[in-house]
CSV table of C-alpha atoms in Angstrom, one decimal:
chain,number,residue,atom,x,y,z
Y,34,MET,CA,111.7,-93.7,119.5
Y,35,SER,CA,115.2,-92.0,119.3
Y,36,ASP,CA,115.8,-88.8,117.5
Y,37,PHE,CA,117.9,-90.7,114.9
Y,38,SER,CA,115.0,-93.1,114.3
Y,39,ARG,CA,112.7,-90.1,113.7
Y,40,VAL,CA,115.2,-88.7,111.2
Y,41,LEU,CA,115.4,-91.9,109.2
Y,42,GLY,CA,111.7,-92.8,109.6
Y,43,THR,CA,110.2,-96.1,110.7
Y,44,GLN,CA,106.9,-96.2,109.0
Y,45,ARG,CA,105.7,-99.3,107.3
Y,46,TRP,CA,102.9,-99.9,104.8
Y,47,GLN,CA,101.2,-102.8,103.1
Y,48,PRO,CA,103.0,-103.7,99.9
Y,49,THR,CA,101.2,-103.0,96.6
Y,50,SER,CA,102.5,-103.8,93.1
Y,51,THR,CA,104.3,-100.9,91.6
Y,52,TRP,CA,105.1,-102.6,88.2
Y,53,PRO,CA,102.8,-102.4,85.2
Y,54,PRO,CA,101.3,-105.5,83.6
Y,55,ARG,CA,103.7,-107.7,81.6
Y,56,ARG,CA,102.0,-106.7,78.4
Y,57,TRP,CA,102.9,-103.0,79.0
Y,58,LEU,CA,106.5,-103.9,79.7
Y,59,LEU,CA,106.9,-106.0,76.5
Y,60,LEU,CA,105.2,-103.4,74.3
Y,61,SER,CA,107.2,-100.6,75.8
Y,62,LEU,CA,110.4,-102.6,75.2
Y,63,ALA,CA,109.5,-103.2,71.6
Y,64,ALA,CA,108.7,-99.5,71.2
Y,65,THR,CA,112.0,-98.5,72.8
Y,66,LEU,CA,114.0,-100.8,70.5
Y,67,LEU,CA,112.2,-99.5,67.4
Y,68,LEU,CA,112.6,-95.8,68.3
Y,69,GLY,CA,116.2,-96.5,69.3
Y,70,SER,CA,116.9,-98.1,65.9
Y,71,PHE,CA,115.6,-95.0,64.2
Y,72,THR,CA,117.7,-92.6,66.3
Y,73,PHE,CA,120.8,-94.8,65.9
Y,74,LEU,CA,120.5,-94.6,62.1
Y,75,VAL,CA,120.0,-90.8,62.3
Y,76,THR,CA,123.0,-90.5,64.6
Y,77,ILE,CA,125.2,-92.5,62.3
Y,78,LYS,CA,124.1,-90.5,59.3
Y,79,LEU,CA,124.8,-87.1,61.0
Y,80,SER,CA,128.2,-88.3,62.4
Y,81,ARG,CA,131.1,-87.3,60.3
Y,82,ALA,CA,132.8,-90.5,61.2
Y,83,GLY,CA,129.8,-92.6,60.3
Y,84,THR,CA,129.9,-94.5,63.6
Y,85,LEU,CA,127.6,-95.1,66.6
Y,86,VAL,CA,130.4,-95.7,69.0
Y,87,LYS,CA,132.6,-92.7,69.8
Y,88,THR,CA,134.5,-90.7,72.5
Y,89,ASP,CA,134.7,-92.4,75.9
Y,90,GLY,CA,132.3,-95.1,74.7
Y,91,LEU,CA,134.8,-96.7,72.5
Y,92,ALA,CA,136.8,-97.9,75.5
Y,93,TYR,CA,133.6,-99.6,76.9
Y,94,PHE,CA,132.9,-101.1,73.4
Y,95,LEU,CA,136.4,-102.5,73.2
Y,96,TYR,CA,136.1,-104.0,76.7
Y,97,ALA,CA,133.0,-105.9,75.5
Y,98,ARG,CA,134.7,-106.9,72.2
Y,99,SER,CA,137.8,-108.2,74.0
Y,100,ALA,CA,135.7,-110.2,76.5
Y,101,VAL,CA,133.7,-111.9,73.8
Y,102,ILE,CA,136.5,-112.5,71.2
Y,103,ASP,CA,139.7,-112.6,73.2
Y,104,PHE,CA,138.2,-113.7,76.6
Y,105,ASP,CA,140.0,-111.0,78.5
Y,106,THR,CA,139.8,-107.3,79.2
Y,107,ASP,CA,143.1,-106.2,77.6
Y,108,ILE,CA,142.3,-103.8,74.8
Y,109,SER,CA,145.8,-103.3,73.6
Y,110,ASN,CA,145.3,-105.2,70.3
Y,111,GLU,CA,142.0,-103.5,69.7
Y,112,PHE,CA,143.7,-100.1,70.2
Y,113,GLU,CA,146.5,-101.0,67.8
Y,114,THR,CA,144.1,-102.3,65.2
Y,115,LEU,CA,141.8,-99.2,65.2
Y,116,ASP,CA,144.8,-96.8,65.5
Y,117,ALA,CA,146.2,-98.2,62.3
Y,118,ARG,CA,142.8,-98.3,60.5
Y,119,LEU,CA,141.5,-94.8,61.4
Y,120,PRO,CA,143.5,-91.7,60.3
Y,121,SER,CA,144.6,-89.4,63.1
Y,122,ASP,CA,143.1,-85.9,62.8
Y,123,ALA,CA,143.5,-83.7,65.8
Y,124,GLU,CA,140.8,-81.3,64.5
Y,125,ASP,CA,138.2,-84.1,63.9
Y,126,GLU,CA,136.4,-84.3,67.3
Y,127,ASP,CA,134.0,-86.8,65.8
Y,128,ASN,CA,136.6,-89.4,65.2
Y,129,MET,CA,135.8,-92.4,67.3
Y,130,MET,CA,139.4,-92.7,68.4
Y,131,VAL,CA,139.8,-89.2,69.7
Y,132,ALA,CA,139.3,-90.0,73.4
Y,133,LEU,CA,141.3,-93.2,73.3
Y,134,ARG,CA,144.2,-91.5,71.7
Y,135,LYS,CA,144.1,-88.7,74.2
Y,136,HIS,CA,143.9,-90.8,77.4
Y,137,GLY,CA,145.3,-94.2,76.3
Y,138,ARG,CA,149.0,-94.9,77.1
Y,139,ARG,CA,151.3,-97.9,76.8
Y,140,HIS,CA,152.4,-98.9,80.3
Y,141,PRO,CA,156.2,-99.2,80.6
Y,142,GLU,CA,156.0,-102.3,82.9
Y,143,THR,CA,153.3,-104.4,81.2
Y,144,GLY,CA,153.5,-103.0,77.7
Y,145,ARG,CA,149.7,-102.9,77.6
Y,146,ILE,CA,147.5,-100.0,76.6
Y,147,VAL,CA,145.9,-98.6,79.8
Y,148,VAL,CA,143.0,-96.2,79.9
Y,149,PRO,CA,141.4,-94.4,82.9
Y,150,TRP,CA,137.9,-95.8,82.5
Y,151,PRO,CA,136.5,-98.7,84.5
Y,152,VAL,CA,135.8,-102.1,83.0
Y,153,GLY,CA,132.3,-102.7,84.2
Y,154,SER,CA,130.4,-100.8,81.6
Y,155,GLY,CA,131.8,-103.0,78.9
Y,156,LEU,CA,131.3,-106.2,80.7
Y,157,VAL,CA,127.6,-105.6,81.4
Y,158,MET,CA,127.2,-105.0,77.6
Y,159,VAL,CA,128.8,-108.4,76.7
Y,160,PRO,CA,125.5,-110.1,75.9
Y,161,PHE,CA,124.5,-107.4,73.5
Y,162,TYR,CA,127.9,-107.3,71.8
Y,163,ALA,CA,127.9,-111.1,71.5
Y,164,ILE,CA,124.5,-111.0,69.7
Y,165,GLY,CA,125.8,-108.3,67.4
Y,166,TRP,CA,129.0,-110.3,66.7
Y,167,ALA,CA,126.9,-113.4,65.9
Y,168,VAL,CA,124.7,-111.4,63.5
Y,169,GLU,CA,127.8,-109.8,61.9
Y,170,ALA,CA,129.5,-113.1,61.4
Y,171,ALA,CA,126.4,-114.7,59.8
Y,172,THR,CA,125.8,-111.6,57.6
Y,173,ALA,CA,129.4,-111.7,56.5
Y,174,GLN,CA,129.2,-115.4,55.6
Y,175,LEU,CA,126.0,-114.9,53.6
Y,176,THR,CA,127.4,-111.9,51.7
Y,177,GLY,CA,130.9,-113.3,51.1
Y,178,ARG,CA,132.8,-110.6,53.0
Y,179,THR,CA,135.1,-110.6,56.0
Y,180,ALA,CA,133.4,-110.2,59.3
Y,181,ASP,CA,134.2,-106.9,61.1
Y,182,SER,CA,134.1,-107.1,64.9
Y,183,TYR,CA,134.3,-103.3,65.0
Y,184,GLY,CA,131.7,-102.7,62.4
Y,185,LEU,CA,128.3,-101.1,62.5
Y,186,ILE,CA,126.3,-104.3,63.2
Y,187,PRO,CA,128.2,-105.0,66.5
Y,188,GLN,CA,128.0,-101.3,67.3
Y,189,PHE,CA,124.2,-101.3,66.7
Y,190,PHE,CA,123.5,-104.2,69.0
Y,191,TYR,CA,125.9,-102.9,71.5
Y,192,GLY,CA,123.8,-99.7,71.5
Y,193,PHE,CA,120.7,-101.9,72.1
Y,194,GLY,CA,122.2,-102.5,75.6
Y,195,SER,CA,121.7,-98.9,76.5
Y,196,LEU,CA,118.2,-99.0,75.2
Y,197,VAL,CA,117.4,-102.0,77.4
Y,198,TYR,CA,119.1,-100.5,80.5
Y,199,GLY,CA,117.4,-97.2,79.8
Y,200,TRP,CA,114.0,-99.0,79.6
Y,201,LEU,CA,114.8,-100.8,82.9
Y,202,GLY,CA,115.7,-97.4,84.4
Y,203,PHE,CA,112.4,-95.9,83.2
Y,204,TRP,CA,110.2,-98.5,84.7
Y,205,ALA,CA,112.2,-98.9,87.9
Y,206,THR,CA,112.1,-95.1,88.4
Y,207,MET,CA,108.4,-95.2,87.8
Y,208,ALA,CA,108.0,-97.8,90.5
Y,209,CYS,CA,110.0,-95.7,92.9
Y,210,CYS,CA,107.7,-92.7,92.3
Y,211,ARG,CA,104.7,-94.9,92.9
Y,212,ARG,CA,106.2,-96.1,96.1
Y,213,ALA,CA,106.9,-92.5,97.2
Y,214,LEU,CA,103.2,-91.7,96.7
Y,215,ARG,CA,101.8,-94.7,98.4
Y,216,HIS,CA,104.3,-94.3,101.2
Y,217,ALA,CA,103.5,-90.7,102.0
Y,218,ALA,CA,100.7,-89.1,100.0
Y,219,PRO,CA,97.0,-89.0,100.9
Y,220,THR,CA,95.0,-91.6,99.1
Y,221,SER,CA,93.2,-88.9,97.2
Y,222,LEU,CA,96.4,-87.8,95.6
Y,223,ARG,CA,97.7,-91.2,94.4
Y,224,ASP,CA,96.5,-90.9,90.7
Y,225,GLY,CA,98.6,-92.5,88.0
Y,226,LEU,CA,99.7,-89.2,86.2
Y,227,ASN,CA,102.2,-88.0,88.8
Y,228,PRO,CA,104.8,-90.8,88.4
Y,229,TRP,CA,104.5,-90.5,84.6
Y,230,LEU,CA,105.2,-86.8,84.8
Y,231,ALA,CA,108.1,-87.1,87.2
Y,232,THR,CA,109.8,-90.0,85.4
Y,233,GLY,CA,109.1,-89.0,81.9
Y,234,GLY,CA,109.9,-85.4,82.6
Y,235,LEU,CA,113.3,-86.0,84.1
Y,236,ILE,CA,114.3,-88.5,81.4
Y,237,PHE,CA,113.0,-86.8,78.3
Y,238,ALA,CA,113.4,-83.1,79.5
Y,239,GLY,CA,116.9,-83.9,80.8
Y,240,SER,CA,120.1,-85.6,79.8
Y,241,PRO,CA,119.1,-89.3,80.1
Y,242,VAL,CA,117.3,-89.3,76.8
Y,243,PHE,CA,120.5,-88.3,75.0
Y,244,TYR,CA,122.6,-91.1,76.3
Y,245,ILE,CA,119.9,-93.7,75.9
Y,246,PHE,CA,118.9,-92.9,72.3
Y,247,ILE,CA,121.7,-90.7,70.8
Y,248,SER,CA,125.0,-91.6,72.4
Y,249,PRO,CA,124.4,-95.2,73.6
Y,250,SER,CA,128.1,-96.2,73.8
Y,251,MET,CA,128.6,-94.1,76.9
Y,252,SER,CA,128.1,-95.6,80.3
Y,253,HIS,CA,125.3,-93.4,81.5
Y,254,ALA,CA,122.3,-95.4,80.3
Y,255,THR,CA,123.7,-98.5,81.8
Y,256,SER,CA,124.5,-96.8,85.1
Y,257,PHE,CA,121.0,-95.3,85.2
Y,258,GLY,CA,119.3,-98.6,84.7
Y,259,PHE,CA,121.2,-100.4,87.4
Y,260,LEU,CA,120.9,-97.5,89.8
Y,261,ALA,CA,117.2,-97.3,89.4
Y,262,LEU,CA,116.9,-101.0,90.1
Y,263,LEU,CA,119.1,-100.6,93.2
Y,264,THR,CA,116.8,-97.8,94.4
Y,265,LEU,CA,113.7,-99.8,93.9
Y,266,LEU,CA,115.2,-102.8,95.8
Y,267,TRP,CA,116.2,-100.3,98.5
Y,268,TRP,CA,112.6,-99.2,98.8
Y,269,GLN,CA,111.5,-102.8,99.4
Y,270,ARG,CA,113.8,-103.1,102.3
Y,271,TRP,CA,113.0,-99.6,103.6
Y,272,ASP,CA,109.3,-100.6,103.6
Y,273,GLY,CA,110.0,-103.9,105.4
Y,274,GLU,CA,109.0,-106.1,102.5
Y,275,SER,CA,112.4,-107.7,102.1
Y,276,GLU,CA,115.3,-108.5,104.2
Y,277,GLY,CA,119.0,-108.8,103.5
Y,278,ILE,CA,121.5,-106.5,101.9
Y,279,ALA,CA,123.6,-108.8,99.7
Y,280,VAL,CA,121.9,-107.9,96.4
Y,281,LEU,CA,122.1,-104.2,97.1
Y,282,GLY,CA,125.8,-104.5,98.0
Y,283,PHE,CA,126.5,-106.5,94.8
Y,284,LEU,CA,124.6,-103.9,92.7
Y,285,LEU,CA,126.5,-101.0,94.3
Y,286,GLY,CA,129.8,-102.8,93.6
Y,287,LEU,CA,128.7,-103.4,90.0
Y,288,LEU,CA,127.8,-99.7,89.7
Y,289,MET,CA,131.2,-98.7,91.0
Y,290,THR,CA,132.8,-100.7,88.2
Y,291,VAL,CA,130.6,-99.1,85.7
Y,292,ARG,CA,131.3,-95.5,86.9
Y,293,TYR,CA,133.6,-94.8,89.8
Y,294,GLN,CA,131.4,-91.9,90.8
Y,295,ASN,CA,128.6,-94.3,91.8
Y,296,THR,CA,130.5,-94.9,95.0
Y,297,MET,CA,128.6,-91.9,96.2
Y,298,PHE,CA,125.4,-93.9,96.4
Y,299,CYS,CA,126.7,-95.7,99.4
Y,300,PRO,CA,124.5,-93.6,101.8
Y,301,LEU,CA,121.5,-95.7,100.6
Y,302,LEU,CA,123.0,-98.9,102.1
Y,303,VAL,CA,124.5,-97.1,105.1
Y,304,ALA,CA,121.0,-95.7,105.9
Y,305,LEU,CA,119.5,-99.2,106.0
Y,306,VAL,CA,122.2,-100.5,108.3
Y,307,LEU,CA,121.9,-97.5,110.7
Y,308,ARG,CA,118.2,-97.7,110.7
Y,309,ARG,CA,118.3,-101.4,111.8
Y,310,ALA,CA,120.9,-100.6,114.4
Y,311,TRP,CA,118.8,-97.7,115.9
Y,312,GLN,CA,115.8,-99.9,116.0
Y,313,GLY,CA,117.6,-102.1,118.4
Y,314,SER,CA,119.0,-104.9,116.1
Y,315,TRP,CA,122.7,-104.1,116.5
Y,316,ARG,CA,123.8,-107.6,115.8
Y,317,ALA,CA,121.6,-107.8,112.6
Y,318,ALA,CA,123.0,-104.4,111.5
Y,319,LEU,CA,126.6,-105.6,111.9
Y,320,ARG,CA,125.8,-108.7,110.0
Y,321,ASP,CA,124.2,-106.6,107.2
Y,322,ALA,CA,127.2,-104.3,107.0
Y,323,VAL,CA,129.6,-107.3,106.7
Y,324,VAL,CA,127.5,-109.1,104.1
Y,325,GLY,CA,126.8,-105.9,102.1
Y,326,LEU,CA,130.5,-105.0,102.1
Y,327,GLY,CA,131.5,-108.6,101.1
Y,328,ALA,CA,128.9,-108.6,98.2
Y,329,LEU,CA,130.1,-105.2,97.1
Y,330,MET,CA,133.7,-106.4,96.8
Y,331,LEU,CA,132.8,-109.2,94.4
Y,332,PRO,CA,132.4,-107.0,91.3
Y,333,VAL,CA,135.0,-104.5,92.6
Y,334,ALA,CA,137.5,-107.4,92.7
Y,335,VAL,CA,137.0,-107.8,89.0
Y,336,GLN,CA,138.0,-104.2,88.5
Y,337,VAL,CA,141.0,-104.5,90.8
Y,338,LEU,CA,142.2,-107.6,88.9
Y,339,HIS,CA,141.8,-105.9,85.6
Y,340,TYR,CA,143.8,-102.9,86.9
Y,341,LEU,CA,146.6,-105.0,88.2
Y,342,THR,CA,146.7,-107.0,85.0
Y,343,GLN,CA,147.1,-103.9,83.0
Y,344,HIS,CA,149.4,-101.9,85.2
Y,345,GLY,CA,151.3,-104.5,87.0
Y,346,THR,CA,152.1,-104.3,90.7
Y,347,SER,CA,154.3,-101.1,90.5
Y,348,GLY,CA,151.9,-99.0,88.4
Y,349,TYR,CA,151.6,-96.2,91.0
Y,350,GLY,CA,153.3,-92.9,90.2
Y,351,THR,CA,154.2,-93.8,86.6
Y,352,GLY,CA,152.1,-91.1,85.0
Y,353,VAL,CA,150.8,-93.6,82.5
Y,354,GLY,CA,147.0,-93.8,82.1
Y,355,SER,CA,145.3,-93.9,85.5
Y,356,SER,CA,148.3,-94.2,87.8
Y,357,SER,CA,146.0,-94.6,90.8
Y,358,PHE,CA,142.3,-95.3,91.3
Y,359,LYS,CA,141.0,-92.0,90.0
Y,360,LEU,CA,137.5,-91.0,89.1
Y,361,GLU,CA,137.8,-91.3,85.3
Y,362,GLN,CA,140.7,-88.9,84.3
Y,363,ASN,CA,140.2,-86.5,87.2
Y,364,GLU,CA,141.9,-86.2,90.6
Y,365,VAL,CA,139.7,-85.3,93.7
Y,366,SER,CA,140.4,-82.5,96.1
Y,367,LEU,CA,139.1,-82.4,99.7
Y,368,LEU,CA,137.0,-79.2,99.1
Y,369,SER,CA,134.2,-79.0,96.6
Y,370,HIS,CA,135.3,-75.8,95.0
Y,371,HIS,CA,132.8,-76.2,92.1
Y,372,PHE,CA,129.8,-77.4,94.1
Y,373,PHE,CA,127.4,-74.7,92.8
Y,374,GLU,CA,128.9,-74.7,89.3
Y,375,VAL,CA,127.9,-78.3,89.0
Y,376,LEU,CA,124.3,-77.2,89.3
Y,377,PHE,CA,124.3,-73.7,87.8
Y,378,SER,CA,127.2,-73.3,85.4
Y,379,CYS,CA,126.5,-72.3,81.8
Y,380,LEU,CA,129.1,-75.0,81.0
Y,381,HIS,CA,126.8,-78.0,81.3
Y,382,GLY,CA,125.4,-77.2,84.8
Y,383,LEU,CA,122.5,-79.4,85.7
Y,384,VAL,CA,119.9,-76.8,86.6
Y,385,TYR,CA,121.1,-74.3,84.0
Y,386,TRP,CA,120.5,-76.8,81.2
Y,387,THR,CA,117.6,-78.7,82.8
Y,388,PRO,CA,115.3,-76.4,84.7
Y,389,LEU,CA,113.0,-79.3,85.6
Y,390,ALA,CA,115.9,-80.8,87.6
Y,391,GLY,CA,116.0,-77.6,89.7
Y,392,LEU,CA,112.3,-78.1,90.4
Y,393,ALA,CA,112.9,-81.7,91.3
Y,394,ILE,CA,115.7,-80.7,93.8
Y,395,ILE,CA,113.3,-78.2,95.4
Y,396,ALA,CA,110.7,-81.0,95.6
Y,397,LEU,CA,113.1,-83.4,97.2
Y,398,ILE,CA,114.1,-80.8,99.8
Y,399,TRP,CA,110.4,-80.2,100.5
Y,400,ALA,CA,109.9,-84.0,100.9
Y,401,ALA,CA,112.9,-84.3,103.2
Y,402,LEU,CA,111.3,-82.0,105.7
Y,403,LYS,CA,108.6,-84.7,106.2
Y,404,HIS,CA,109.9,-88.1,105.2
Y,405,GLY,CA,112.9,-90.2,106.2
Y,406,TRP,CA,113.4,-91.8,102.8
Y,407,ALA,CA,113.6,-88.3,101.2
Y,408,ARG,CA,116.3,-87.3,103.7
Y,409,VAL,CA,118.4,-90.3,102.6
Y,410,PHE,CA,117.8,-89.5,99.0
Y,411,LEU,CA,118.7,-85.8,99.5
Y,412,ALA,CA,121.9,-86.6,101.4
Y,413,THR,CA,122.9,-89.0,98.6
Y,414,PHE,CA,122.3,-86.5,95.9
Y,415,LEU,CA,124.2,-83.7,97.7
Y,416,LEU,CA,127.1,-86.1,98.4
Y,417,HIS,CA,127.2,-86.8,94.6
Y,418,VAL,CA,127.2,-83.1,93.8
Y,419,TYR,CA,130.0,-82.5,96.4
Y,420,LEU,CA,132.1,-85.2,94.7
Y,421,ILE,CA,131.7,-83.7,91.2
Y,422,GLY,CA,132.5,-80.2,92.6
Y,423,ALA,CA,135.6,-81.6,94.3
Y,424,LEU,CA,137.2,-82.7,91.0
Y,425,ALA,CA,140.5,-80.8,91.0
Y,426,ASP,CA,140.3,-80.0,87.3
Y,427,GLY,CA,137.7,-77.3,87.4
Y,428,THR,CA,137.1,-77.3,83.7
Y,429,ALA,CA,136.0,-80.9,83.8
Y,430,GLY,CA,134.5,-80.7,87.3
Y,431,HIS,CA,131.6,-78.4,86.7
Y,432,ALA,CA,131.3,-79.0,83.0
Y,433,PHE,CA,129.8,-82.4,83.5
Y,434,GLY,CA,127.2,-81.8,86.1
Y,435,MET,CA,124.3,-82.4,83.8
Y,436,ARG,CA,125.6,-85.9,82.8
Y,437,TYR,CA,127.4,-86.9,86.0
Y,438,LEU,CA,124.1,-86.6,87.8
Y,439,ILE,CA,122.0,-88.7,85.5
Y,440,GLU,CA,122.1,-91.6,87.9
Y,441,ASN,CA,120.3,-89.5,90.5
Y,442,THR,CA,117.1,-89.5,88.4
Y,443,PRO,CA,115.2,-92.1,90.5
Y,444,LEU,CA,116.0,-90.1,93.7
Y,445,LEU,CA,114.9,-86.7,92.2
Y,446,ALA,CA,111.9,-88.2,90.5
Y,447,SER,CA,110.5,-89.7,93.7
Y,448,GLY,CA,110.5,-86.3,95.4
Y,449,LEU,CA,109.1,-84.6,92.3
Y,450,ALA,CA,106.2,-87.1,92.0
Y,451,LEU,CA,105.2,-86.5,95.7
Y,452,TRP,CA,105.5,-82.7,95.2
Y,453,LEU,CA,103.3,-82.8,92.1
Y,454,ALA,CA,100.7,-84.9,93.9
Y,455,HIS,CA,100.3,-82.2,96.6
Y,456,ARG,CA,100.3,-79.4,94.0
Y,457,ARG,CA,97.8,-80.9,91.5
Y,458,ARG,CA,94.7,-80.4,93.7
Y,459,HIS,CA,93.1,-78.0,91.3
Y,460,PRO,CA,90.8,-79.7,88.7
Y,461,ARG,CA,92.9,-78.2,85.9
Y,462,GLY,CA,96.2,-78.8,87.6
Y,463,GLY,CA,96.9,-81.9,85.6
Y,464,LYS,CA,96.5,-80.2,82.2
Y,465,PHE,CA,98.7,-77.3,83.3
Y,466,TRP,CA,101.6,-79.6,84.4
Y,467,VAL,CA,101.3,-81.8,81.3
Y,468,ALA,CA,101.6,-78.7,79.2
Y,469,VAL,CA,104.6,-77.4,81.2
Y,470,PHE,CA,106.4,-80.7,80.9
Y,471,ALA,CA,105.6,-81.1,77.2
Y,472,VAL,CA,107.2,-77.6,76.6
Y,473,LEU,CA,110.3,-78.5,78.6
Y,474,MET,CA,110.7,-81.8,76.6
Y,475,LEU,CA,110.3,-80.0,73.3
Y,476,ILE,CA,113.0,-77.5,74.3
Y,477,ASN,CA,115.3,-80.3,75.4
Y,478,GLY,CA,114.7,-82.0,72.1
Y,479,LEU,CA,115.6,-78.9,70.2
Y,480,LEU,CA,118.8,-78.4,72.2
Y,481,ILE,CA,119.8,-82.0,71.5
Y,482,LEU,CA,119.2,-81.4,67.8
Y,483,ALA,CA,121.3,-78.2,67.9
Y,484,PHE,CA,124.1,-80.0,69.7
Y,485,GLY,CA,123.9,-82.9,67.3
Y,486,VAL,CA,124.3,-80.8,64.2
Y,487,GLY,CA,127.0,-78.6,65.8
Y,488,THR,CA,125.2,-75.3,66.2
Y,489,ILE,CA,125.6,-75.4,70.0
Y,490,SER,CA,129.1,-75.7,71.5
Y,491,GLY,CA,129.8,-78.8,73.6
Y,492,THR,CA,132.9,-77.4,75.2
Y,493,ASP,CA,132.2,-73.7,75.9
Y,494,CYS,CA,129.8,-71.7,78.1
Y,495,VAL,CA,126.5,-71.4,76.2
Y,496,SER,CA,124.2,-68.5,77.1
Y,497,HIS,CA,120.5,-68.7,76.7
Y,498,ALA,CA,120.7,-66.4,73.7
Y,499,ASP,CA,123.3,-68.8,72.2
Y,500,MET,CA,120.8,-71.7,72.7
Y,501,VAL,CA,118.1,-69.8,70.8
Y,502,ARG,CA,120.5,-69.0,68.0
Y,503,GLY,CA,121.8,-72.5,67.9
Y,504,VAL,CA,118.3,-74.0,67.7
Y,505,GLY,CA,117.3,-71.6,65.0
Y,506,ALA,CA,120.4,-72.5,63.0
Y,507,ALA,CA,119.8,-76.2,63.4
Y,508,LEU,CA,116.2,-75.9,62.2
Y,509,GLY,CA,117.4,-73.7,59.3
Y,510,ARG,CA,119.7,-76.5,58.2
Y,511,LEU,CA,117.0,-79.2,58.4
Y,512,LEU,CA,114.1,-77.0,57.2
Y,513,PRO,CA,115.5,-74.6,54.6
Y,514,LEU,CA,113.1,-71.8,53.7
Y,515,GLY,CA,112.6,-70.5,50.2
């Protein structure tokens, strides 16, 4: 066996189902929708604008609206309608139009409103918006009012999309954790608690829970769900259960149209191709590379067509909207000047705000010393951190580490589950880690509460003392004493 093969790993194992019974899936989906409905109502009530859709998420919502009602992805008329309907207040950061007014521009060649966000996140939400629009139209007819395609009912059902994709992400991540254990852990360590701790911990003690249940119009829950599915399907091919790479290529292309940063998950597919090549199947590896790239280009072509439609053929260098294929509204430098800030900055650094993510990174490094799959996962994660740190606008680059890295949850959780399995050998180890994770989830919930009511800044560096004061102030508002 070559050195390269040893790095990637060549072990195989007998496939075992990693999905729960269908009854569990349906009950958990119902519970997710019920809990999400409650958090949506609370979010709307606490929002000064009284909306569920806001900030960057409005662009995605309008993409879905345009696809369902106008049968295109041009949001110019939607922008004009809302711009006239909603008053402009530069000091009102909760206004749902604030991000669109800041980044949207009318292109001088096409006359259309162009924005820097990709179109995929809105398109994968089309089924949910379509249901919401049907309910809105029926409700309007029954009550004798005019149907509002921008109203709360379409927004609510649009938000259900994030709940469903978050639910998919949870169970697919859980399945990845189980595969990591059955792939590498001794039989005595493969109990059912470790995947639950790793998956539930990283979701509910980290940022995913916020974008699934509190801010569902953003693209993160959608991106997380599809990436977790991609990772699970990757596992099946890594374990020799399945052949072919077309589905993986298509999913990666779709993820790239949801969030441009998802391009950094390409090492997953590259590793499969190289592994096959170094096992001696060079022709098969070349075929997989061509097929995977072709499948990837199918959804990417939709994004390119949308871009050309909006910008025309001479849109480069105009300074209007995204004048080239940028990563959202940021340029990218060659050097990752803010690599460590992405993880440790008090301005939304991943580990700073989510200590459990730091433990998961250590666990993945530990797993990478022994297992090929963990090396692939670690390389993919580090490449993603490098990209975020390479964003030329430093204030945006390191500020968004804790949310730009949400899609890495399945990778980190797999390493964390394996690490926990090797650490929980003491009879009381399970209770200890359950208590630790419960405390971290509670702290994260309190921070989300403080952020939601505005007692913690969302744009400035926040010290740990500021966090404590912010949580105390938030609880004081909700639970006044005396």
